[in-house]
Amino acid sequence: MKYGYYGATPTQSFNNNTGVFSSQSATELRKNNQYSVGSDWVLIQRSTSTGTTSFEFTNCHEDIFRTHVVVIKDIIPTGYDNNPIKLMVGNSSGTYLTDYKIAVGEMYNNTYGAYRGTKAFMRVIENTGNDTYESAHCICYVYDMGINEYTRFTAQSVGTYNTNYKIGLLGGGFEKSAGIRTRLKIQGENSQTNLSGTVELYGIF
């Protein structure tokens, strides 16, 4: 055991630590950016593009983090107007899974609706335009990629459609087959769409 605990029966294992770190061990771990109090966000990767068919993250450190956060900023479907944005997870062979159960509430053109059913992806942003002043933002939590369970999602997004309309989405879902997921990507539901914007992937201890 590299780092010691005070206590009669200390345990040092992923997501199941018991006991108390010595001050010396805690100081050393903080210097190495490895010490957490249970709610730290760690930036894994930031990707910015003015025209890409997908934002793909292939090193999610799913063996370290039980929870991931995807933050989407100023996303614009530059090649295809009024295009929803999707999230998919994949396995170590590079295959992206295509069977998800989702339930979302949606606001589009200042009207409200809901969808519940099976899709080939997790929808995270409603129809987004590409005219001046149109863009969208999203925060999506992804749970349990690194264990042999069903990967789950919650998402909330807002944006603008034309100059007079707002779009929004709130909901969640799960991937319908259990397994370890090592990658994820953000893409337009029309997969040929070029996307402009920034996507950040964080891990939470």
mmCIF file with all atom_site columns, N, CA and C in Angstrom, residues 129-196:
data_model
loop_
_atom_site.group_PDB
_atom_site.id
_atom_site.type_symbol
_atom_site.label_atom_id
_atom_site.label_alt_id
_atom_site.label_comp_id
_atom_site.label_asym_id
_atom_site.label_entity_id
_atom_site.label_seq_id
_atom_site.pdbx_PDB_ins_code
_atom_site.Cartn_x
_atom_site.Cartn_y
_atom_site.Cartn_z
_atom_site.occupancy
_atom_site.B_iso_or_equiv
_atom_site.pdbx_formal_charge
_atom_site.auth_seq_id
_atom_site.auth_comp_id
_atom_site.auth_asym_id
_atom_site.auth_atom_id
_atom_site.pdbx_PDB_model_num
ATOM 1   N N  . GLY A 1 129 ? -30.377 25.479 -34.650 1.00 0.00 ? 129 GLY A N  1
ATOM 2   C CA . GLY A 1 129 ? -30.178 26.135 -35.937 1.00 0.00 ? 129 GLY A CA 1
ATOM 3   C C  . GLY A 1 129 ? -28.755 26.610 -36.127 1.00 0.00 ? 129 GLY A C  1
ATOM 4   N N  . ASN A 1 130 ? -28.477 27.118 -37.326 1.00 0.00 ? 130 ASN A N  1
ATOM 5   C CA . ASN A 1 130 ? -27.112 27.578 -37.625 1.00 0.00 ? 130 ASN A CA 1
ATOM 6   C C  . ASN A 1 130 ? -27.085 28.994 -38.178 1.00 0.00 ? 130 ASN A C  1
ATOM 7   N N  . ASP A 1 131 ? -28.183 29.754 -37.997 1.00 0.00 ? 131 ASP A N  1
ATOM 8   C CA . ASP A 1 131 ? -28.165 31.147 -38.401 1.00 0.00 ? 131 ASP A CA 1
ATOM 9   C C  . ASP A 1 131 ? -27.491 32.001 -37.330 1.00 0.00 ? 131 ASP A C  1
ATOM 10  N N  . THR A 1 132 ? -27.352 33.283 -37.607 1.00 0.00 ? 132 THR A N  1
ATOM 11  C CA . THR A 1 132 ? -26.791 34.211 -36.631 1.00 0.00 ? 132 THR A CA 1
ATOM 12  C C  . THR A 1 132 ? -27.588 34.160 -35.336 1.00 0.00 ? 132 THR A C  1
ATOM 13  N N  . TYR A 1 133 ? -26.900 34.147 -34.209 1.00 0.00 ? 133 TYR A N  1
ATOM 14  C CA . TYR A 1 133 ? -27.461 34.109 -32.862 1.00 0.00 ? 133 TYR A CA 1
ATOM 15  C C  . TYR A 1 133 ? -28.018 32.737 -32.477 1.00 0.00 ? 133 TYR A C  1
ATOM 16  N N  . GLU A 1 134 ? -27.898 31.722 -33.309 1.00 0.00 ? 134 GLU A N  1
ATOM 17  C CA . GLU A 1 134 ? -28.385 30.397 -32.959 1.00 0.00 ? 134 GLU A CA 1
ATOM 18  C C  . GLU A 1 134 ? -27.233 29.529 -32.449 1.00 0.00 ? 134 GLU A C  1
ATOM 19  N N  . SER A 1 135 ? -27.424 28.909 -31.297 1.00 0.00 ? 135 SER A N  1
ATOM 20  C CA . SER A 1 135 ? -26.466 27.952 -30.745 1.00 0.00 ? 135 SER A CA 1
ATOM 21  C C  . SER A 1 135 ? -27.123 27.288 -29.546 1.00 0.00 ? 135 SER A C  1
ATOM 22  N N  . ALA A 1 136 ? -26.468 26.292 -28.973 1.00 0.00 ? 136 ALA A N  1
ATOM 23  C CA . ALA A 1 136 ? -27.027 25.586 -27.827 1.00 0.00 ? 136 ALA A CA 1
ATOM 24  C C  . ALA A 1 136 ? -25.916 25.193 -26.865 1.00 0.00 ? 136 ALA A C  1
ATOM 25  N N  . HIS A 1 137 ? -26.321 24.927 -25.624 1.00 0.00 ? 137 HIS A N  1
ATOM 26  C CA . HIS A 1 137 ? -25.408 24.547 -24.554 1.00 0.00 ? 137 HIS A CA 1
ATOM 27  C C  . HIS A 1 137 ? -26.028 23.379 -23.791 1.00 0.00 ? 137 HIS A C  1
ATOM 28  N N  . CYS A 1 138 ? -25.179 22.508 -23.246 1.00 0.00 ? 138 CYS A N  1
ATOM 29  C CA . CYS A 1 138 ? -25.704 21.319 -22.576 1.00 0.00 ? 138 CYS A CA 1
ATOM 30  C C  . CYS A 1 138 ? -24.748 20.868 -21.480 1.00 0.00 ? 138 CYS A C  1
ATOM 31  N N  . ILE A 1 139 ? -25.314 20.274 -20.445 1.00 0.00 ? 139 ILE A N  1
ATOM 32  C CA . ILE A 1 139 ? -24.531 19.536 -19.464 1.00 0.00 ? 139 ILE A CA 1
ATOM 33  C C  . ILE A 1 139 ? -25.172 18.167 -19.323 1.00 0.00 ? 139 ILE A C  1
ATOM 34  N N  . CYS A 1 140 ? -24.367 17.131 -19.471 1.00 0.00 ? 140 CYS A N  1
ATOM 35  C CA . CYS A 1 140 ? -24.859 15.755 -19.456 1.00 0.00 ? 140 CYS A CA 1
ATOM 36  C C  . CYS A 1 140 ? -23.993 14.929 -18.510 1.00 0.00 ? 140 CYS A C  1
ATOM 37  N N  . TYR A 1 141 ? -24.629 14.265 -17.554 1.00 0.00 ? 141 TYR A N  1
ATOM 38  C CA . TYR A 1 141 ? -23.935 13.357 -16.646 1.00 0.00 ? 141 TYR A CA 1
ATOM 39  C C  . TYR A 1 141 ? -24.022 11.934 -17.201 1.00 0.00 ? 141 TYR A C  1
ATOM 40  N N  . VAL A 1 142 ? -22.907 11.227 -17.161 1.00 0.00 ? 142 VAL A N  1
ATOM 41  C CA . VAL A 1 142 ? -22.830 9.847  -17.639 1.00 0.00 ? 142 VAL A CA 1
ATOM 42  C C  . VAL A 1 142 ? -22.322 8.986  -16.483 1.00 0.00 ? 142 VAL A C  1
ATOM 43  N N  . TYR A 1 143 ? -23.080 7.938  -16.164 1.00 0.00 ? 143 TYR A N  1
ATOM 44  C CA . TYR A 1 143 ? -22.792 7.158  -14.968 1.00 0.00 ? 143 TYR A CA 1
ATOM 45  C C  . TYR A 1 143 ? -22.379 5.726  -15.315 1.00 0.00 ? 143 TYR A C  1
ATOM 46  N N  . ASP A 1 144 ? -21.342 5.240  -14.621 1.00 0.00 ? 144 ASP A N  1
ATOM 47  C CA . ASP A 1 144 ? -20.969 3.819  -14.598 1.00 0.00 ? 144 ASP A CA 1
ATOM 48  C C  . ASP A 1 144 ? -20.485 3.285  -15.943 1.00 0.00 ? 144 ASP A C  1
ATOM 49  N N  . MET A 1 145 ? -19.675 4.063  -16.654 1.00 0.00 ? 145 MET A N  1
ATOM 50  C CA . MET A 1 145 ? -19.078 3.558  -17.882 1.00 0.00 ? 145 MET A CA 1
ATOM 51  C C  . MET A 1 145 ? -18.101 2.413  -17.613 1.00 0.00 ? 145 MET A C  1
ATOM 52  N N  . GLY A 1 146 ? -17.417 2.455  -16.475 1.00 0.00 ? 146 GLY A N  1
ATOM 53  C CA . GLY A 1 146 ? -16.311 1.550  -16.243 1.00 0.00 ? 146 GLY A CA 1
ATOM 54  C C  . GLY A 1 146 ? -16.636 0.281  -15.491 1.00 0.00 ? 146 GLY A C  1
ATOM 55  N N  . ILE A 1 147 ? -17.913 -0.009 -15.273 1.00 0.00 ? 147 ILE A N  1
ATOM 56  C CA . ILE A 1 147 ? -18.280 -1.261 -14.616 1.00 0.00 ? 147 ILE A CA 1
ATOM 57  C C  . ILE A 1 147 ? -19.256 -2.002 -15.523 1.00 0.00 ? 147 ILE A C  1
ATOM 58  N N  . ASN A 1 148 ? -19.404 -3.268 -15.280 1.00 0.00 ? 148 ASN A N  1
ATOM 59  C CA . ASN A 1 148 ? -20.225 -4.109 -16.152 1.00 0.00 ? 148 ASN A CA 1
ATOM 60  C C  . ASN A 1 148 ? -21.708 -3.950 -15.817 1.00 0.00 ? 148 ASN A C  1
ATOM 61  N N  . GLU A 1 149 ? -22.197 -2.727 -16.023 1.00 0.00 ? 149 GLU A N  1
ATOM 62  C CA . GLU A 1 149 ? -23.589 -2.390 -15.744 1.00 0.00 ? 149 GLU A CA 1
ATOM 63  C C  . GLU A 1 149 ? -24.152 -1.603 -16.930 1.00 0.00 ? 149 GLU A C  1
ATOM 64  N N  . TYR A 1 150 ? -25.369 -1.088 -16.759 1.00 0.00 ? 150 TYR A N  1
ATOM 65  C CA . TYR A 1 150 ? -26.016 -0.291 -17.798 1.00 0.00 ? 150 TYR A CA 1
ATOM 66  C C  . TYR A 1 150 ? -25.590 1.168  -17.641 1.00 0.00 ? 150 TYR A C  1
ATOM 67  N N  . THR A 1 151 ? -24.933 1.726  -18.649 1.00 0.00 ? 151 THR A N  1
ATOM 68  C CA . THR A 1 151 ? -24.539 3.133  -18.596 1.00 0.00 ? 151 THR A CA 1
ATOM 69  C C  . THR A 1 151 ? -25.773 4.014  -18.629 1.00 0.00 ? 151 THR A C  1
ATOM 70  N N  . ARG A 1 152 ? -25.829 4.991  -17.721 1.00 0.00 ? 152 ARG A N  1
ATOM 71  C CA . ARG A 1 152 ? -27.004 5.850  -17.569 1.00 0.00 ? 152 ARG A CA 1
ATOM 72  C C  . ARG A 1 152 ? -26.631 7.307  -17.826 1.00 0.00 ? 152 ARG A C  1
ATOM 73  N N  . PHE A 1 153 ? -27.657 8.103  -18.157 1.00 0.00 ? 153 PHE A N  1
ATOM 74  C CA . PHE A 1 153 ? -27.442 9.491  -18.559 1.00 0.00 ? 153 PHE A CA 1
ATOM 75  C C  . PHE A 1 153 ? -28.518 10.396 -17.954 1.00 0.00 ? 153 PHE A C  1
ATOM 76  N N  . THR A 1 154 ? -28.148 11.619 -17.630 1.00 0.00 ? 154 THR A N  1
ATOM 77  C CA . THR A 1 154 ? -29.096 12.705 -17.422 1.00 0.00 ? 154 THR A CA 1
ATOM 78  C C  . THR A 1 154 ? -28.578 13.910 -18.188 1.00 0.00 ? 154 THR A C  1
ATOM 79  N N  . ALA A 1 155 ? -29.484 14.680 -18.795 1.00 0.00 ? 155 ALA A N  1
ATOM 80  C CA . ALA A 1 155 ? -29.056 15.796 -19.636 1.00 0.00 ? 155 ALA A CA 1
ATOM 81  C C  . ALA A 1 155 ? -29.981 16.983 -19.464 1.00 0.00 ? 155 ALA A C  1
ATOM 82  N N  . GLN A 1 156 ? -29.412 18.166 -19.551 1.00 0.00 ? 156 GLN A N  1
ATOM 83  C CA . GLN A 1 156 ? -30.176 19.418 -19.555 1.00 0.00 ? 156 GLN A CA 1
ATOM 84  C C  . GLN A 1 156 ? -29.517 20.358 -20.545 1.00 0.00 ? 156 GLN A C  1
ATOM 85  N N  . SER A 1 157 ? -30.314 20.940 -21.440 1.00 0.00 ? 157 SER A N  1
ATOM 86  C CA . SER A 1 157 ? -29.745 21.826 -22.448 1.00 0.00 ? 157 SER A CA 1
ATOM 87  C C  . SER A 1 157 ? -30.684 22.982 -22.746 1.00 0.00 ? 157 SER A C  1
ATOM 88  N N  . VAL A 1 158 ? -30.103 24.073 -23.216 1.00 0.00 ? 158 VAL A N  1
ATOM 89  C CA . VAL A 1 158 ? -30.849 25.262 -23.630 1.00 0.00 ? 158 VAL A CA 1
ATOM 90  C C  . VAL A 1 158 ? -30.199 25.811 -24.889 1.00 0.00 ? 158 VAL A C  1
ATOM 91  N N  . GLY A 1 159 ? -30.981 26.571 -25.663 1.00 0.00 ? 159 GLY A N  1
ATOM 92  C CA . GLY A 1 159 ? -30.422 27.179 -26.859 1.00 0.00 ? 159 GLY A CA 1
ATOM 93  C C  . GLY A 1 159 ? -31.410 28.102 -27.521 1.00 0.00 ? 159 GLY A C  1
ATOM 94  N N  . THR A 1 160 ? -31.038 28.589 -28.696 1.00 0.00 ? 160 THR A N  1
ATOM 95  C CA . THR A 1 160 ? -31.883 29.502 -29.453 1.00 0.00 ? 160 THR A CA 1
ATOM 96  C C  . THR A 1 160 ? -32.118 28.945 -30.847 1.00 0.00 ? 160 THR A C  1
ATOM 97  N N  . TYR A 1 161 ? -33.330 29.196 -31.329 1.00 0.00 ? 161 TYR A N  1
ATOM 98  C CA . TYR A 1 161 ? -33.716 28.798 -32.678 1.00 0.00 ? 161 TYR A CA 1
ATOM 99  C C  . TYR A 1 161 ? -34.324 30.031 -33.329 1.00 0.00 ? 161 TYR A C  1
ATOM 100 N N  . ASN A 1 162 ? -33.710 30.526 -34.408 1.00 0.00 ? 162 ASN A N  1
ATOM 101 C CA . ASN A 1 162 ? -34.026 31.844 -34.944 1.00 0.00 ? 162 ASN A CA 1
ATOM 102 C C  . ASN A 1 162 ? -33.784 32.876 -33.847 1.00 0.00 ? 162 ASN A C  1
ATOM 103 N N  . THR A 1 163 ? -34.277 34.061 -33.997 1.00 0.00 ? 163 THR A N  1
ATOM 104 C CA . THR A 1 163 ? -34.031 35.092 -32.993 1.00 0.00 ? 163 THR A CA 1
ATOM 105 C C  . THR A 1 163 ? -35.144 35.178 -31.966 1.00 0.00 ? 163 THR A C  1
ATOM 106 N N  . ASN A 1 164 ? -36.277 34.523 -32.225 1.00 0.00 ? 164 ASN A N  1
ATOM 107 C CA . ASN A 1 164 ? -37.443 34.693 -31.355 1.00 0.00 ? 164 ASN A CA 1
ATOM 108 C C  . ASN A 1 164 ? -37.801 33.448 -30.550 1.00 0.00 ? 164 ASN A C  1
ATOM 109 N N  . TYR A 1 165 ? -37.131 32.317 -30.810 1.00 0.00 ? 165 TYR A N  1
ATOM 110 C CA . TYR A 1 165 ? -37.533 31.067 -30.190 1.00 0.00 ? 165 TYR A CA 1
ATOM 111 C C  . TYR A 1 165 ? -36.424 30.500 -29.320 1.00 0.00 ? 165 TYR A C  1
ATOM 112 N N  . LYS A 1 166 ? -36.833 29.794 -28.297 1.00 0.00 ? 166 LYS A N  1
ATOM 113 C CA . LYS A 1 166 ? -35.904 29.101 -27.417 1.00 0.00 ? 166 LYS A CA 1
ATOM 114 C C  . LYS A 1 166 ? -36.107 27.599 -27.581 1.00 0.00 ? 166 LYS A C  1
ATOM 115 N N  . ILE A 1 167 ? -35.026 26.845 -27.358 1.00 0.00 ? 167 ILE A N  1
ATOM 116 C CA . ILE A 1 167 ? -35.114 25.390 -27.334 1.00 0.00 ? 167 ILE A CA 1
ATOM 117 C C  . ILE A 1 167 ? -34.608 24.909 -25.984 1.00 0.00 ? 167 ILE A C  1
ATOM 118 N N  . GLY A 1 168 ? -35.075 23.755 -25.553 1.00 0.00 ? 168 GLY A N  1
ATOM 119 C CA . GLY A 1 168 ? -34.629 23.205 -24.287 1.00 0.00 ? 168 GLY A CA 1
ATOM 120 C C  . GLY A 1 168 ? -34.914 21.723 -24.208 1.00 0.00 ? 168 GLY A C  1
ATOM 121 N N  . LEU A 1 169 ? -34.165 21.028 -23.366 1.00 0.00 ? 169 LEU A N  1
ATOM 122 C CA . LEU A 1 169 ? -34.360 19.598 -23.169 1.00 0.00 ? 169 LEU A CA 1
ATOM 123 C C  . LEU A 1 169 ? -33.976 19.257 -21.737 1.00 0.00 ? 169 LEU A C  1
ATOM 124 N N  . LEU A 1 170 ? -34.751 18.387 -21.123 1.00 0.00 ? 170 LEU A N  1
ATOM 125 C CA . LEU A 1 170 ? -34.447 17.884 -19.787 1.00 0.00 ? 170 LEU A CA 1
ATOM 126 C C  . LEU A 1 170 ? -34.880 16.427 -19.734 1.00 0.00 ? 170 LEU A C  1
ATOM 127 N N  . GLY A 1 171 ? -33.969 15.541 -19.394 1.00 0.00 ? 171 GLY A N  1
ATOM 128 C CA . GLY A 1 171 ? -34.359 14.134 -19.344 1.00 0.00 ? 171 GLY A CA 1
ATOM 129 C C  . GLY A 1 171 ? -33.187 13.221 -19.079 1.00 0.00 ? 171 GLY A C  1
ATOM 130 N N  . GLY A 1 172 ? -33.400 11.953 -19.365 1.00 0.00 ? 172 GLY A N  1
ATOM 131 C CA . GLY A 1 172 ? -32.363 10.961 -19.101 1.00 0.00 ? 172 GLY A CA 1
ATOM 132 C C  . GLY A 1 172 ? -32.643 9.668  -19.832 1.00 0.00 ? 172 GLY A C  1
ATOM 133 N N  . GLY A 1 173 ? -31.789 8.706  -19.589 1.00 0.00 ? 173 GLY A N  1
ATOM 134 C CA . GLY A 1 173 ? -31.949 7.413  -20.237 1.00 0.00 ? 173 GLY A CA 1
ATOM 135 C C  . GLY A 1 173 ? -30.856 6.459  -19.830 1.00 0.00 ? 173 GLY A C  1
ATOM 136 N N  . PHE A 1 174 ? -30.841 5.302  -20.475 1.00 0.00 ? 174 PHE A N  1
ATOM 137 C CA . PHE A 1 174 ? -29.806 4.317  -20.219 1.00 0.00 ? 174 PHE A CA 1
ATOM 138 C C  . PHE A 1 174 ? -29.561 3.499  -21.475 1.00 0.00 ? 174 PHE A C  1
ATOM 139 N N  . GLU A 1 175 ? -28.346 2.984  -21.543 1.00 0.00 ? 175 GLU A N  1
ATOM 140 C CA . GLU A 1 175 ? -27.972 2.111  -22.645 1.00 0.00 ? 175 GLU A CA 1
ATOM 141 C C  . GLU A 1 175 ? -28.412 0.699  -22.286 1.00 0.00 ? 175 GLU A C  1
ATOM 142 N N  . LYS A 1 176 ? -29.094 0.013  -23.197 1.00 0.00 ? 176 LYS A N  1
ATOM 143 C CA . LYS A 1 176 ? -29.866 -1.177 -22.845 1.00 0.00 ? 176 LYS A CA 1
ATOM 144 C C  . LYS A 1 176 ? -29.063 -2.474 -22.765 1.00 0.00 ? 176 LYS A C  1
ATOM 145 N N  . SER A 1 177 ? -27.769 -2.445 -22.977 1.00 0.00 ? 177 SER A N  1
ATOM 146 C CA . SER A 1 177 ? -26.946 -3.631 -22.771 1.00 0.00 ? 177 SER A CA 1
ATOM 147 C C  . SER A 1 177 ? -25.846 -3.298 -21.780 1.00 0.00 ? 177 SER A C  1
ATOM 148 N N  . ALA A 1 178 ? -25.593 -4.217 -20.864 1.00 0.00 ? 178 ALA A N  1
ATOM 149 C CA . ALA A 1 178 ? -24.575 -3.990 -19.843 1.00 0.00 ? 178 ALA A CA 1
ATOM 150 C C  . ALA A 1 178 ? -23.184 -4.230 -20.407 1.00 0.00 ? 178 ALA A C  1
ATOM 151 N N  . GLY A 1 179 ? -22.218 -3.463 -19.904 1.00 0.00 ? 179 GLY A N  1
ATOM 152 C CA . GLY A 1 179 ? -20.853 -3.660 -20.337 1.00 0.00 ? 179 GLY A CA 1
ATOM 153 C C  . GLY A 1 179 ? -19.990 -2.462 -20.015 1.00 0.00 ? 179 GLY A C  1
ATOM 154 N N  . ILE A 1 180 ? -18.695 -2.645 -20.088 1.00 0.00 ? 180 ILE A N  1
ATOM 155 C CA . ILE A 1 180 ? -17.752 -1.551 -19.859 1.00 0.00 ? 180 ILE A CA 1
ATOM 156 C C  . ILE A 1 180 ? -17.667 -0.700 -21.114 1.00 0.00 ? 180 ILE A C  1
ATOM 157 N N  . ARG A 1 181 ? -17.820 0.616  -20.944 1.00 0.00 ? 181 ARG A N  1
ATOM 158 C CA . ARG A 1 181 ? -17.775 1.559  -22.057 1.00 0.00 ? 181 ARG A CA 1
ATOM 159 C C  . ARG A 1 181 ? -16.539 2.433  -21.912 1.00 0.00 ? 181 ARG A C  1
ATOM 160 N N  . THR A 1 182 ? -15.766 2.523  -22.964 1.00 0.00 ? 182 THR A N  1
ATOM 161 C CA . THR A 1 182 ? -14.460 3.177  -22.896 1.00 0.00 ? 182 THR A CA 1
ATOM 162 C C  . THR A 1 182 ? -14.381 4.468  -23.689 1.00 0.00 ? 182 THR A C  1
ATOM 163 N N  . ARG A 1 183 ? -15.431 4.823  -24.430 1.00 0.00 ? 183 ARG A N  1
ATOM 164 C CA . ARG A 1 183 ? -15.390 5.996  -25.298 1.00 0.00 ? 183 ARG A CA 1
ATOM 165 C C  . ARG A 1 183 ? -16.783 6.580  -25.419 1.00 0.00 ? 183 ARG A C  1
ATOM 166 N N  . LEU A 1 184 ? -16.838 7.840  -25.820 1.00 0.00 ? 184 LEU A N  1
ATOM 167 C CA . LEU A 1 184 ? -18.124 8.471  -26.121 1.00 0.00 ? 184 LEU A CA 1
ATOM 168 C C  . LEU A 1 184 ? -17.926 9.524  -27.196 1.00 0.00 ? 184 LEU A C  1
ATOM 169 N N  . LYS A 1 185 ? -19.035 9.882  -27.848 1.00 0.00 ? 185 LYS A N  1
ATOM 170 C CA . LYS A 1 185 ? -18.953 10.926 -28.868 1.00 0.00 ? 185 LYS A CA 1
ATOM 171 C C  . LYS A 1 185 ? -20.233 11.752 -28.903 1.00 0.00 ? 185 LYS A C  1
ATOM 172 N N  . ILE A 1 186 ? -20.060 12.988 -29.329 1.00 0.00 ? 186 ILE A N  1
ATOM 173 C CA . ILE A 1 186 ? -21.147 13.935 -29.553 1.00 0.00 ? 186 ILE A CA 1
ATOM 174 C C  . ILE A 1 186 ? -21.244 14.142 -31.054 1.00 0.00 ? 186 ILE A C  1
ATOM 175 N N  . GLN A 1 187 ? -22.468 14.064 -31.575 1.00 0.00 ? 187 GLN A N  1
ATOM 176 C CA . GLN A 1 187 ? -22.653 14.099 -33.021 1.00 0.00 ? 187 GLN A CA 1
ATOM 177 C C  . GLN A 1 187 ? -24.043 14.635 -33.333 1.00 0.00 ? 187 GLN A C  1
ATOM 178 N N  . GLY A 1 188 ? -24.225 15.190 -34.524 1.00 0.00 ? 188 GLY A N  1
ATOM 179 C CA . GLY A 1 188 ? -25.563 15.538 -34.973 1.00 0.00 ? 188 GLY A CA 1
ATOM 180 C C  . GLY A 1 188 ? -26.370 14.285 -35.271 1.00 0.00 ? 188 GLY A C  1
ATOM 181 N N  . GLU A 1 189 ? -27.690 14.361 -35.060 1.00 0.00 ? 189 GLU A N  1
ATOM 182 C CA . GLU A 1 189 ? -28.511 13.189 -35.382 1.00 0.00 ? 189 GLU A CA 1
ATOM 183 C C  . GLU A 1 189 ? -28.466 12.880 -36.875 1.00 0.00 ? 189 GLU A C  1
ATOM 184 N N  . ASN A 1 190 ? -28.309 13.904 -37.703 1.00 0.00 ? 190 ASN A N  1
ATOM 185 C CA . ASN A 1 190 ? -27.880 13.677 -39.084 1.00 0.00 ? 190 ASN A CA 1
ATOM 186 C C  . ASN A 1 190 ? -26.364 13.583 -39.030 1.00 0.00 ? 190 ASN A C  1
ATOM 187 N N  . SER A 1 191 ? -25.836 12.372 -39.144 1.00 0.00 ? 191 SER A N  1
ATOM 188 C CA . SER A 1 191 ? -24.427 12.136 -38.844 1.00 0.00 ? 191 SER A CA 1
ATOM 189 C C  . SER A 1 191 ? -23.473 12.824 -39.811 1.00 0.00 ? 191 SER A C  1
ATOM 190 N N  . GLN A 1 192 ? -23.976 13.348 -40.911 1.00 0.00 ? 192 GLN A N  1
ATOM 191 C CA . GLN A 1 192 ? -23.118 14.059 -41.860 1.00 0.00 ? 192 GLN A CA 1
ATOM 192 C C  . GLN A 1 192 ? -22.948 15.534 -41.499 1.00 0.00 ? 192 GLN A C  1
ATOM 193 N N  . THR A 1 193 ? -23.641 15.960 -40.446 1.00 0.00 ? 193 THR A N  1
ATOM 194 C CA . THR A 1 193 ? -23.585 17.359 -40.049 1.00 0.00 ? 193 THR A CA 1
ATOM 195 C C  . THR A 1 193 ? -22.215 17.733 -39.499 1.00 0.00 ? 193 THR A C  1
ATOM 196 N N  . ASN A 1 194 ? -21.678 18.869 -39.928 1.00 0.00 ? 194 ASN A N  1
ATOM 197 C CA . ASN A 1 194 ? -20.495 19.432 -39.298 1.00 0.00 ? 194 ASN A CA 1
ATOM 198 C C  . ASN A 1 194 ? -20.923 20.253 -38.091 1.00 0.00 ? 194 ASN A C  1
ATOM 199 N N  . LEU A 1 195 ? -20.184 20.101 -37.003 1.00 0.00 ? 195 LEU A N  1
ATOM 200 C CA . LEU A 1 195 ? -20.497 20.813 -35.773 1.00 0.00 ? 195 LEU A CA 1
ATOM 201 C C  . LEU A 1 195 ? -19.388 21.800 -35.447 1.00 0.00 ? 195 LEU A C  1
ATOM 202 N N  . SER A 1 196 ? -19.804 22.964 -34.960 1.00 0.00 ? 196 SER A N  1
ATOM 203 C CA . SER A 1 196 ? -18.881 23.973 -34.478 1.00 0.00 ? 196 SER A CA 1
ATOM 204 C C  . SER A 1 196 ? -19.165 24.212 -33.006 1.00 0.00 ? 196 SER A C  1
#
